[in-house]
Coordinates of C-alpha atoms (C1' of nucleotides) in Angstrom, one line a residue:
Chain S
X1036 CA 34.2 26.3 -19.0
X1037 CA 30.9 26.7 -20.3
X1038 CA 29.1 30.0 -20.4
X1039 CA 25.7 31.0 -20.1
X1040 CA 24.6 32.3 -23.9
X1041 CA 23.7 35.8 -22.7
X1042 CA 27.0 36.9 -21.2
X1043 CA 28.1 36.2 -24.7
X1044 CA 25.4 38.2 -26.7
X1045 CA 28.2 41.3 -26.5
X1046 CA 30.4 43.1 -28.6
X1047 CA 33.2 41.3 -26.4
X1048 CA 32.7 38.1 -27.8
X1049 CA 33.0 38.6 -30.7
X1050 CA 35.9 36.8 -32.5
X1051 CA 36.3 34.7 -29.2
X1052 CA 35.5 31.0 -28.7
X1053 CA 32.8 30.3 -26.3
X1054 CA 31.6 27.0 -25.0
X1055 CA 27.9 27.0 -24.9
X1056 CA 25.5 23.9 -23.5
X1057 CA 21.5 23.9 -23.7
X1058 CA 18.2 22.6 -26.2
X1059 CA 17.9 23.0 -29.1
X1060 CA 15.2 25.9 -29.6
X1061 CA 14.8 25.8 -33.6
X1062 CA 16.7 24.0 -36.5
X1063 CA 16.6 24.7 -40.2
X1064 CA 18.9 22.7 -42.7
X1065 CA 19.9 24.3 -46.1
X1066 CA 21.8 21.8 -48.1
X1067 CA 25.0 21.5 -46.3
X1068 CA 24.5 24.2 -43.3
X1069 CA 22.5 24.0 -40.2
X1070 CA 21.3 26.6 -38.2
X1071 CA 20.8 25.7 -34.6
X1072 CA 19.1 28.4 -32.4
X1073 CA 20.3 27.4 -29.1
X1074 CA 18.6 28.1 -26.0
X1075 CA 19.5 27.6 -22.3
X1076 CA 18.2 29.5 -19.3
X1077 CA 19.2 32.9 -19.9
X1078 CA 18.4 33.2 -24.0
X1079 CA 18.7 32.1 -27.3
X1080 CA 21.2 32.4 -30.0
X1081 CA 21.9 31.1 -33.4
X1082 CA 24.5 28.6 -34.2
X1083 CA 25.9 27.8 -37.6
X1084 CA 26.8 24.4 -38.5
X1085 CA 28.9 23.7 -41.6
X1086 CA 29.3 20.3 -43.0
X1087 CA 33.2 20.9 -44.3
X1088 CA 33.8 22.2 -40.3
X1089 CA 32.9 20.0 -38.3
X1090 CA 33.0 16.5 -40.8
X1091 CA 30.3 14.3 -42.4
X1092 CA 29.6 12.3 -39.3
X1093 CA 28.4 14.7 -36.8
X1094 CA 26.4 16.6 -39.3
X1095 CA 24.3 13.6 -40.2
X1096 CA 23.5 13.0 -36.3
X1097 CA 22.9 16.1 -35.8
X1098 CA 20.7 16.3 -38.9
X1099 CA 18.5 14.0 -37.2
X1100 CA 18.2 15.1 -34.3
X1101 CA 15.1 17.1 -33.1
X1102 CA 13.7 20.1 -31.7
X1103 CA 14.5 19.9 -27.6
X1104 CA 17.9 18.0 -28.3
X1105 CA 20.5 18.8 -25.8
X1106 CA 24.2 20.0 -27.1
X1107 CA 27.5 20.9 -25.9
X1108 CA 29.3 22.8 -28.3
X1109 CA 32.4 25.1 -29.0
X1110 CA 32.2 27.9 -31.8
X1111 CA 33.2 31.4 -32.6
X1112 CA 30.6 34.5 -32.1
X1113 CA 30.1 36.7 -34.8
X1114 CA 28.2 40.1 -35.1
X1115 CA 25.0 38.7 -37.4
X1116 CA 22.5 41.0 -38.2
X1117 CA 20.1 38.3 -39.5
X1118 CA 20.6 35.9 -36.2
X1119 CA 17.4 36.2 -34.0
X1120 CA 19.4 37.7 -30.8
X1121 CA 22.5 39.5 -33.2
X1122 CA 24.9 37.5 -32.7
X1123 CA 26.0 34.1 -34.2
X1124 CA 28.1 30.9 -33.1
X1125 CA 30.2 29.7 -36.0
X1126 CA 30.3 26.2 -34.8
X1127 CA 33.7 24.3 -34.5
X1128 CA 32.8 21.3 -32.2
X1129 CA 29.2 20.0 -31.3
X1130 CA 28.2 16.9 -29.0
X1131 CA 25.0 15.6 -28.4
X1132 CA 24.4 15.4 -25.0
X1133 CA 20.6 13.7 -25.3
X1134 CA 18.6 13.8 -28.3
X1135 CA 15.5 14.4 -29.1
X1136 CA 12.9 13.3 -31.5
X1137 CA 9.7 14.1 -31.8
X1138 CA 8.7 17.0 -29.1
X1139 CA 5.0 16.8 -28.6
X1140 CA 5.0 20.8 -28.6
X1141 CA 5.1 21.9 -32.4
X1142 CA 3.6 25.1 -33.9
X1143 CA 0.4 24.8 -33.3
X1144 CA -1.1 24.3 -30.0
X1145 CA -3.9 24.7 -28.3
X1146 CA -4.0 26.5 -24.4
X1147 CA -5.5 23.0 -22.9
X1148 CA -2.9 20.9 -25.4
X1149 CA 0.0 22.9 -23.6
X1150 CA -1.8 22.7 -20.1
X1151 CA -1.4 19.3 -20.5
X1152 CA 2.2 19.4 -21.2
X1153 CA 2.9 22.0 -18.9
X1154 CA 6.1 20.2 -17.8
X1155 CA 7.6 20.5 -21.2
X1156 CA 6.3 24.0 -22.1
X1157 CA 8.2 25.3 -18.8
X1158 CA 11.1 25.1 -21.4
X1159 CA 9.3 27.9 -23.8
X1160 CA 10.6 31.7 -23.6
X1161 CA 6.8 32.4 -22.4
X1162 CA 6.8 30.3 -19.1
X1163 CA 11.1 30.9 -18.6
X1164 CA 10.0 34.9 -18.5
X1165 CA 6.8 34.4 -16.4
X1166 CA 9.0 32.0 -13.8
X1167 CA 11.5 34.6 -13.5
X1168 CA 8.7 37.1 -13.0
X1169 CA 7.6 34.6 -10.1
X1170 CA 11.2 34.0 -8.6
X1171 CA 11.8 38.2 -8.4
X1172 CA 8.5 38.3 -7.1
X1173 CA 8.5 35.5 -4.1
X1174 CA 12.4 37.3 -3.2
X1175 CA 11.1 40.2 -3.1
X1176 CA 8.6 39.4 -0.7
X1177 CA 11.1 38.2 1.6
X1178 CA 12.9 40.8 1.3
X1179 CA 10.3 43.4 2.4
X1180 CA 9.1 41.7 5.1
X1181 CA 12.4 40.8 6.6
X1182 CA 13.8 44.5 6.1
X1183 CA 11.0 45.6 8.3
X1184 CA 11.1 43.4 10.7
X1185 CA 8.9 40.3 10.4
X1186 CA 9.9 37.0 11.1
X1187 CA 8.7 34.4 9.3
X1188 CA 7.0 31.2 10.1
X1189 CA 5.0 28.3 9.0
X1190 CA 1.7 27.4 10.1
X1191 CA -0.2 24.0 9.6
X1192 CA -1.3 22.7 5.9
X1193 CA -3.5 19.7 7.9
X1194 CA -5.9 22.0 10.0
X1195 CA -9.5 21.0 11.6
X1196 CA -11.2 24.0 10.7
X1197 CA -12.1 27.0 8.6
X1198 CA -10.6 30.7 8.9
X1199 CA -13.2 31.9 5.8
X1200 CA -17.2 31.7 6.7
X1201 CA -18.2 30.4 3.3
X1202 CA -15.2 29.0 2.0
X1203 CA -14.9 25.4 1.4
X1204 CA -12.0 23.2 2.7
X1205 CA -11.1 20.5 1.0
X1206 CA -11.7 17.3 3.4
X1207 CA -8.2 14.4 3.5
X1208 CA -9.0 11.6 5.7
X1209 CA -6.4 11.6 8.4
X1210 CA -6.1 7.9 10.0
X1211 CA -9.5 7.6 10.2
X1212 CA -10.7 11.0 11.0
X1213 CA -10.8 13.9 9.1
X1214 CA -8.7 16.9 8.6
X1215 CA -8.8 19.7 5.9
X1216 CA -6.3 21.4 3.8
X1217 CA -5.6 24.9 5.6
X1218 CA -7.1 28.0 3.5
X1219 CA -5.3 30.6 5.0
X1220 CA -2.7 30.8 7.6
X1221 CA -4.3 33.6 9.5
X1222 CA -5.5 32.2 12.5
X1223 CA -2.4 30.8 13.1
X1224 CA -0.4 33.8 12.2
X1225 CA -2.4 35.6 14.8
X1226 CA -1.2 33.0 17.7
X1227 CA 2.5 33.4 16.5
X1228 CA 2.1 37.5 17.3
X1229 CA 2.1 37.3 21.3
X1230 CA 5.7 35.8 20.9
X1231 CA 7.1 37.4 17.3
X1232 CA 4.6 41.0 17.7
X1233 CA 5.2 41.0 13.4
X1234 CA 5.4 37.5 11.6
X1235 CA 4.9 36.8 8.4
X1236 CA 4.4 33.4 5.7
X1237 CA 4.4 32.2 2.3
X1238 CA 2.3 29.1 2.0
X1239 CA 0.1 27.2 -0.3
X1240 CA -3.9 27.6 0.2
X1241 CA -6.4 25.6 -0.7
X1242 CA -9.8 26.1 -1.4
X1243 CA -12.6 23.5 -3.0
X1244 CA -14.9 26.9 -4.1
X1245 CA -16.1 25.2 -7.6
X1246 CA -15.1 28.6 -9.3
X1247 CA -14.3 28.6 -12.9
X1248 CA -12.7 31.8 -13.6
X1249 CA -10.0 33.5 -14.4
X1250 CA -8.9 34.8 -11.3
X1251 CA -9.1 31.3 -9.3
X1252 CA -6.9 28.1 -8.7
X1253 CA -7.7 25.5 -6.1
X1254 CA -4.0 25.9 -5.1
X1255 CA -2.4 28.9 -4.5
X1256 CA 0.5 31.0 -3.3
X1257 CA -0.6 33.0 -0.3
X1258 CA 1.6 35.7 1.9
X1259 CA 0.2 36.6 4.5
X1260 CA 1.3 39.2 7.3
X1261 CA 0.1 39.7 11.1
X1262 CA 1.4 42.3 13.4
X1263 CA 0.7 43.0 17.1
X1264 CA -0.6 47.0 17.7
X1265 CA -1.2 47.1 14.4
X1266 CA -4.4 49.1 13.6
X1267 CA -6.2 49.1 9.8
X1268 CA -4.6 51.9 8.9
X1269 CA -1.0 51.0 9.5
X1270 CA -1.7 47.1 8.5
X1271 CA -2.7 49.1 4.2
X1272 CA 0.7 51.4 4.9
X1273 CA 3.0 48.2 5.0
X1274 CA 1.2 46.5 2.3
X1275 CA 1.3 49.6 0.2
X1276 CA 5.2 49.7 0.6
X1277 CA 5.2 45.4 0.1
X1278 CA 3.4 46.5 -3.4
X1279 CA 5.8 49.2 -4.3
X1280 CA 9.1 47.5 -2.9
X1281 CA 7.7 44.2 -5.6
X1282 CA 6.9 46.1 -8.3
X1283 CA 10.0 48.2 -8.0
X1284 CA 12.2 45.1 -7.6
X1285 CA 10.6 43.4 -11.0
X1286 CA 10.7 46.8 -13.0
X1287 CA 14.7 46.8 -12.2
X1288 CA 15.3 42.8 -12.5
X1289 CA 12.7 41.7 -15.3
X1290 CA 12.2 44.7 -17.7
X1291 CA 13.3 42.4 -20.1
X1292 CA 10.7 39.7 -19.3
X1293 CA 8.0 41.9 -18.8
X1294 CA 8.3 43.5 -22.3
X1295 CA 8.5 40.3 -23.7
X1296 CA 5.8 39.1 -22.7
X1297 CA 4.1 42.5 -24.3
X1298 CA 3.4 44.1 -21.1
X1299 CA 2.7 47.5 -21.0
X1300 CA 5.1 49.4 -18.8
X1301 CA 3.8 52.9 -17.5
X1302 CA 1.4 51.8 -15.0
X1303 CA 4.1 49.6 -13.1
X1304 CA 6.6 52.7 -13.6
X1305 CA 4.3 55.3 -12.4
X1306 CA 3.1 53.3 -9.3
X1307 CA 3.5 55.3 -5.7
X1308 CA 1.9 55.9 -2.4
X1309 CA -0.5 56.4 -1.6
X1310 CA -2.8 54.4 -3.1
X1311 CA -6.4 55.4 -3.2
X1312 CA -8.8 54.5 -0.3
X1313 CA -12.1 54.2 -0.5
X1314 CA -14.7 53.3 2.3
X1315 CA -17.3 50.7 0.9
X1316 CA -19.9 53.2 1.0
X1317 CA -18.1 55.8 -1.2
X1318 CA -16.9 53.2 -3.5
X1319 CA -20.8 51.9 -4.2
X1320 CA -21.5 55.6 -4.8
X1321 CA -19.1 55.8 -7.2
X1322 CA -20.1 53.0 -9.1
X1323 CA -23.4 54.1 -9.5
X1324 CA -22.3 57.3 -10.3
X1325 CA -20.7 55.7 -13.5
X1326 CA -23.7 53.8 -14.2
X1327 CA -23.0 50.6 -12.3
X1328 CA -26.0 48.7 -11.0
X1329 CA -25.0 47.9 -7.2
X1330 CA -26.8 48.7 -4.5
X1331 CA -25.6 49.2 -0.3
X1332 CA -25.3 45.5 1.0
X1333 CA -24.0 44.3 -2.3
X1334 CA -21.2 42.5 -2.3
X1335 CA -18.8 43.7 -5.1
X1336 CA -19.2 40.8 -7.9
X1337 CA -16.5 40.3 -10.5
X1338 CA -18.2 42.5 -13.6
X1339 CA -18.5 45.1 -10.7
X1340 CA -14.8 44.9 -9.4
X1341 CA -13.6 44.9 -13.6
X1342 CA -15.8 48.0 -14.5
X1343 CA -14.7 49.8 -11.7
X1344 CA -10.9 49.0 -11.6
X1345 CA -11.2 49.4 -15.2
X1346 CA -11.7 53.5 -14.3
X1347 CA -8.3 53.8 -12.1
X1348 CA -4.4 53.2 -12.9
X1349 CA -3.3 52.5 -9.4
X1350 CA -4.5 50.2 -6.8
X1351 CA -7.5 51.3 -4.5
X1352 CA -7.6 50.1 -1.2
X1353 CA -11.7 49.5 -0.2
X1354 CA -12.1 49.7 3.7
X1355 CA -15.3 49.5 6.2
X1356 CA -17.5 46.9 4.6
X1357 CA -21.1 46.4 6.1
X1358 CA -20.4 44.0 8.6
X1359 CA -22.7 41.0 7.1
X1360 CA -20.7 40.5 4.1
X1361 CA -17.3 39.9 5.8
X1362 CA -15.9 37.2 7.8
X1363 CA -16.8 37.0 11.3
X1364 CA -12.9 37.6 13.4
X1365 CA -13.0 41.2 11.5
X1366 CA -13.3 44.3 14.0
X1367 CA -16.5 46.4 14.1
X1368 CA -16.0 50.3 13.2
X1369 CA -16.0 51.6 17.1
X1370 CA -17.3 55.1 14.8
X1371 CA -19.6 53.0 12.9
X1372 CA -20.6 49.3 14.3
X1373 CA -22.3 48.1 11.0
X1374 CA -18.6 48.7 9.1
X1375 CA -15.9 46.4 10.0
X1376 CA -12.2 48.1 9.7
X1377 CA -11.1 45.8 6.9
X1378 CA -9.5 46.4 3.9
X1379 CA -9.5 45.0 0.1
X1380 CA -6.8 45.8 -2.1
X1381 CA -8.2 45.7 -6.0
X1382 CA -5.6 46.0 -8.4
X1383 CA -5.8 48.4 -11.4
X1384 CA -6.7 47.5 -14.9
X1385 CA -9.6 45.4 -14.4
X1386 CA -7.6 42.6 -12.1
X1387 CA -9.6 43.2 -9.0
X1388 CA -8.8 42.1 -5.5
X1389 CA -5.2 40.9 -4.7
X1390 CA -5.5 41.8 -0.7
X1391 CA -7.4 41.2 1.6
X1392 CA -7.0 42.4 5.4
X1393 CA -7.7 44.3 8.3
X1394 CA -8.1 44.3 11.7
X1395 CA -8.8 41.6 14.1
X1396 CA -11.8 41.3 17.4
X1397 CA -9.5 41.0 20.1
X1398 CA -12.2 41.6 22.8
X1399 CA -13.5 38.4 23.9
X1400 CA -17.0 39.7 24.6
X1401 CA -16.9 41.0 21.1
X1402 CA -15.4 37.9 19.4
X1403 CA -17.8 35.8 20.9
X1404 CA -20.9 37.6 20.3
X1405 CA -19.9 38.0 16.7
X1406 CA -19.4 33.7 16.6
X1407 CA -23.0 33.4 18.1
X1408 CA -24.8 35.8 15.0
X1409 CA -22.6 33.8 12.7
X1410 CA -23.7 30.1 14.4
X1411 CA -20.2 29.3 14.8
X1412 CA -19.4 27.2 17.9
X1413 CA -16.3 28.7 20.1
X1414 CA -15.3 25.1 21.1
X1415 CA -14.5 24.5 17.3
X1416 CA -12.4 27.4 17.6
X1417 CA -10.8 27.1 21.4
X1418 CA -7.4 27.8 20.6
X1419 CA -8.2 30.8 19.1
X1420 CA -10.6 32.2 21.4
X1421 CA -7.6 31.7 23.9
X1422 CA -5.7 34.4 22.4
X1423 CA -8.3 36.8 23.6
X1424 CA -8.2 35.8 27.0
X1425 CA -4.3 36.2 27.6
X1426 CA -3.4 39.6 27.2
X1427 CA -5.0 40.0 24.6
X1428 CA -3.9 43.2 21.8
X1429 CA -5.2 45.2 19.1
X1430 CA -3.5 43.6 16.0
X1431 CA -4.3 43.2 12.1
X1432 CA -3.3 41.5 8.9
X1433 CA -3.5 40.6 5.6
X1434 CA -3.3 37.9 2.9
X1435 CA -1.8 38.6 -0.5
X1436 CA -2.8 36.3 -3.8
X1437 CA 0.6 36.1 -5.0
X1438 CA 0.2 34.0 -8.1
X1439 CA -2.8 37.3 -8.6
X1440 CA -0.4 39.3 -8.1
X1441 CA 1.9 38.0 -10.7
X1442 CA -1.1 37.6 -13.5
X1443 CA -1.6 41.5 -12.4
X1444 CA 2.1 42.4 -12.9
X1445 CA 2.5 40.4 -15.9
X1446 CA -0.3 41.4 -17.7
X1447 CA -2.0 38.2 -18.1
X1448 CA -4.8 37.0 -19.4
X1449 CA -5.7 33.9 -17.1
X1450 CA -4.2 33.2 -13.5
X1451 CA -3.5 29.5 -14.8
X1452 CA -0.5 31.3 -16.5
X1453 CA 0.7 32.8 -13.8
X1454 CA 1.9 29.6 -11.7
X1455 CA 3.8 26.4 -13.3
X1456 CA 1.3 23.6 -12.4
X1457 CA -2.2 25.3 -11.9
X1458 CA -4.6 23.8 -10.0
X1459 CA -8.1 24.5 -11.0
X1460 CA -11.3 22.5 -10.6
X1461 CA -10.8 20.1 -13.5
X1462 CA -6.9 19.5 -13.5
X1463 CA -4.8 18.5 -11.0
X1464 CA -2.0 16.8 -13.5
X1465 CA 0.5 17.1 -14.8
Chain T
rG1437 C1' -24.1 25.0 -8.1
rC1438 C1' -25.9 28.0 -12.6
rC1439 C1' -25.5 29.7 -18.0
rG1440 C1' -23.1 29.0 -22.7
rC1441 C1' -19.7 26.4 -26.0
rC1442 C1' -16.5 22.4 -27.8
rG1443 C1' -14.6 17.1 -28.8
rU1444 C1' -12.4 15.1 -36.7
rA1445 C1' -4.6 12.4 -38.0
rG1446 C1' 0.8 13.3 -33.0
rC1447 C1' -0.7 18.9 -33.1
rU1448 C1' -4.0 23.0 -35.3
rU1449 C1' -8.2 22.5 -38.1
rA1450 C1' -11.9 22.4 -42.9
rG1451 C1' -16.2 19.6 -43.7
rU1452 C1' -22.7 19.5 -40.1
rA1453 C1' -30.4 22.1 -44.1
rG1454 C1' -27.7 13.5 -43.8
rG1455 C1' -25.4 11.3 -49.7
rC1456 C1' -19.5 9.4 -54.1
rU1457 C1' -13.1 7.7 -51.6
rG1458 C1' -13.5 12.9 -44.7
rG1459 C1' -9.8 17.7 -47.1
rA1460 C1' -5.6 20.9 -45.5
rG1461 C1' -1.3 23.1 -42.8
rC1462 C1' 2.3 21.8 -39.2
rG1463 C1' 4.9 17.6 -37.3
rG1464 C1' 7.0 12.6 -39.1
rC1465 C1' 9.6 9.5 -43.0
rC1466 C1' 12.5 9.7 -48.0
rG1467 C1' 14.9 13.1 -51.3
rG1468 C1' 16.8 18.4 -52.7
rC1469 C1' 19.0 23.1 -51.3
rU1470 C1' 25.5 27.3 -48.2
rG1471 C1' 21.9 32.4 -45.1
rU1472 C1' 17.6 30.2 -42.9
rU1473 C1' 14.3 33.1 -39.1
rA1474 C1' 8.6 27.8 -35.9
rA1475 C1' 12.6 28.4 -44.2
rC1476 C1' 11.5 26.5 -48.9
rC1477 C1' 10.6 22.6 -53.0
rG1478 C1' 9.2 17.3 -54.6
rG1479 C1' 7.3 12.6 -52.8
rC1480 C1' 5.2 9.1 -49.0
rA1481 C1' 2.7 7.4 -44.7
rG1482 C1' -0.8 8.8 -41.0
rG1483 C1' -8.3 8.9 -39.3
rU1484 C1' -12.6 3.4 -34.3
rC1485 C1' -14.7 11.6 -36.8
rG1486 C1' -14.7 11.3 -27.7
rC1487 C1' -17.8 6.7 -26.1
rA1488 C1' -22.5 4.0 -26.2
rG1489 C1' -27.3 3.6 -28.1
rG1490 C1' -31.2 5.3 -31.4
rU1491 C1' -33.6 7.5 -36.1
rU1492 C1' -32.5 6.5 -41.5
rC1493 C1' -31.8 3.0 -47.6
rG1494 C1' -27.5 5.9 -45.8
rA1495 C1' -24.8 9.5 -39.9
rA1496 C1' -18.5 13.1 -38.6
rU1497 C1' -23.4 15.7 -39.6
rC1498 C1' -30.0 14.5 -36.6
rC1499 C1' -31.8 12.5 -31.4
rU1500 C1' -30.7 10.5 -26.2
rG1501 C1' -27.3 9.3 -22.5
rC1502 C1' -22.4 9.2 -20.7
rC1503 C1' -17.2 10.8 -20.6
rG1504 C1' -13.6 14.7 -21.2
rG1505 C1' -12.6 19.8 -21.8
rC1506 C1' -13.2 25.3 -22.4
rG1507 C1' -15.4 30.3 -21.3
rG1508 C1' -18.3 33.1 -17.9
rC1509 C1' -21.3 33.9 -13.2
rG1510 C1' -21.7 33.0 -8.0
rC1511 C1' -17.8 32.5 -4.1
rC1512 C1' -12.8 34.4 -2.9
rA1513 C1' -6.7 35.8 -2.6

RNA sequence: GCCGCCGUAGCUUAGUAGGCUGGAGCGGCCGGCUGUUAACCGGCAGGUCGCAGGUUCGAAUCCUGCCGGCGGCGCCA
């Protein structure tokens, strides 16, 4: 039976024989020893391969074999102070499984060179910590919503219209007419509530916005959440507890990860509720306050979202926007009918908005008159007009960026190293 | 859409006030080494300088156009 290398890094091993399979991660040859660093999914761990062991035969083939080769092999593990993970295989048997010669990803590479072989950087310790990252992540989304009663469902990718005012859809032809690729599951989410009352999805959005930065992809990982009776106020409660429950789960699962991919630690561990809330008007205050030219009406641009999330260490939840700069299906402030009761998560250290949410029109009169200022037409939109005119409910939601949420947790520099194959608007391969 | 930048060997790059044969490291190939840490030592091979046109006695270097890419803004999760 073959064992994963990290359940033998340990004091336990040591002196046993342990069958190990996986790539070759480094190779150095001195003379008549070989040191193979072998890695598989859960680590790495150095392999010694003597000439007089295991004959002249096998060590010429697997002299020439490269970086990336797969091996079986069979060896003792030895305490070795001066093996990259402490502990060392003293190799008695070795088979190559399929060689390799000549991996295109050497020392040096550039971020577009490895973009470009994304599928065979997946194998570095980098992307293998960042995946596991995503996989806690993505479970522990489920898991939240699941505990606390959501059911989950799956909207539409081929949709017919848009749920964001200024966001672009990207147009497939569809035998002959058109259809577009669904930006957000929202407005289907909010149909599912008058038979679920709390559903929930994880779904790919697209959006064609020509951005070029480092918090956008073309394709990305949304969760989003809608729950019948749900006011503003309860909708940031759950998402405040989604947060915590996620960053919680990858502090116990993915230390390990996390602090190898230098991340700094006491922000996630000091993270609780409640998270601060700020009303649009307060927050503009405040930015001007620390010398931040924005005015009232502004909408909060990305060197304004950095040098004000640069100031806090935990998220801040921004609520009652004017009611021009925010999509159209948002509920007007009964207190305050300028304000809509919405909600934007930004996320501390300078990531800016993960969240968005709040609480939907569900007044017809209301929902149509906001269409009309916005010059939408409510035929375009029938199905979910309907929903206002059958027992209809006060309900709200939210969308999380999840791949932003992971380029958050992980401490990363660019969201394009946050998912495997990122979609931006120049690369759509591999 | 706007602003800025880049394109030289498989990879990372030096070289651009125009001038001899475009250098190097890694990787590759050949050889050496029993404690290496993306080892080291010796040797060899490897270049339409993104593409097209122009200026010039002469272009990797200057000009024009095109192609490809990167960073940021706007927009958003």
């Amino acid at each position: 039976m073959f064992q994963h290398i990290s359940d033998v890094l340990s004091d336990d091993f040591i002196g046993k024989e342990v069958a190990l399979r996986g790539w070759i991660y480094r190779k150095r040859r001195m003379g008549k020893i070989i040191f193979v660093v072998l890695r598989d999914s859960s680590d790495i761990i150095q392999c010694v391969i003597e000439k007089r062991k295991i004959g002249n035969e096998k060590f010429k083939e697997v002299d020439k074999i490269g970086v990336e080769s797969s091996l079986e092999l069979k060896g003792v593990v030895r305490k070795e102070e001066r093996a990259p993970t402490g502990y060392e295989v003293d190799v008695n048997d070795v088979n190559i499984v399929g060689p390799s010669y000549l991996f295109p990803i050497t020392k040096d590479k550039s971020d577009d060179f490895l973009l470009d072989n994304r599928h065979l950087w997946l194998r570095s310790r980098e992307m293998n910590a960042i995946l596991k990252i995503r996989h806690t992540v993505f479970g522990a989304i489920h898991e939240f919503f699941r505990e606390n009663g959501y059911y989950e469902v799956q909207g539409p990718i081929f949709v017919t219209g848009a749920v964001e005012g200024g966001s672009t859809l990207f147009e497939v032809p569809y035998f002959g007419k058109k259809a577009y690729l669904s930006q957000s599951a929202q407005f289907y989410l909010e149909t599912f509530i008058f038979s679920l009352e709390k559903v929930y999805t994880i779904a790919p959005s697209f959006r064609a916005e020509k951005s070029r930065t480092r918090r956008h992809l073309t394709e990305y990982w949304h969760a989003e959440g809608e729950v019948a009776w749900y006011h503003n106020e309860d909708m940031m409660r759950d998402e405040e507890e989604l947060i915590i429950h996620i960053v919680q789960k990858v502090l116990e699962e993915r230390e390990r990860e996390l602090k190898f991919l230098n991340r700094n630690l006491e922000i996630l561990k000091n993270l609780e509720k409640p998270f601060i809330r700020m009303k649009y008007q307060e927050l503009i205050e405040f930015a001007q306050n620390n010398g931040i030219d924005i005015e009232y009406g502004d909408d909060l641009g990305a060197d304004e979202e950095t040098a004000i999330m640069e100031k806090f260490d935990k998220p801040v939840f921004v609520t009652h926007y004017p009611i021009e700069i925010k999509p159209f299906y948002h509920r007007p402030d009964p207190d305050n009918p300028n304000t809509v009761l919405c909600h934007d998560l930004l996320a501390p250290e300078g990531y800016g908005e993960i969240i968005g949410g709040g609480e939907r029109i569900y007044k017809l009169e209301v929902l149509l008159k906001r269409m009309e200022e916005e010059g939408l037409n409510p035929e375009d939109y029938y199905w979910y007009v309907d929903l206002r005119k059958y027992g209809s409910i006060p309900h709200a939601g939210f969308g999380l960026g999840v791949d932003r949420l992971v380029w958050w947790l992980a401490g990363l520099s660019h969201i394009k190293y946050a998912i495997p194959y990122p979609r931006t608007i120049r690369r759509t391969k591999p």
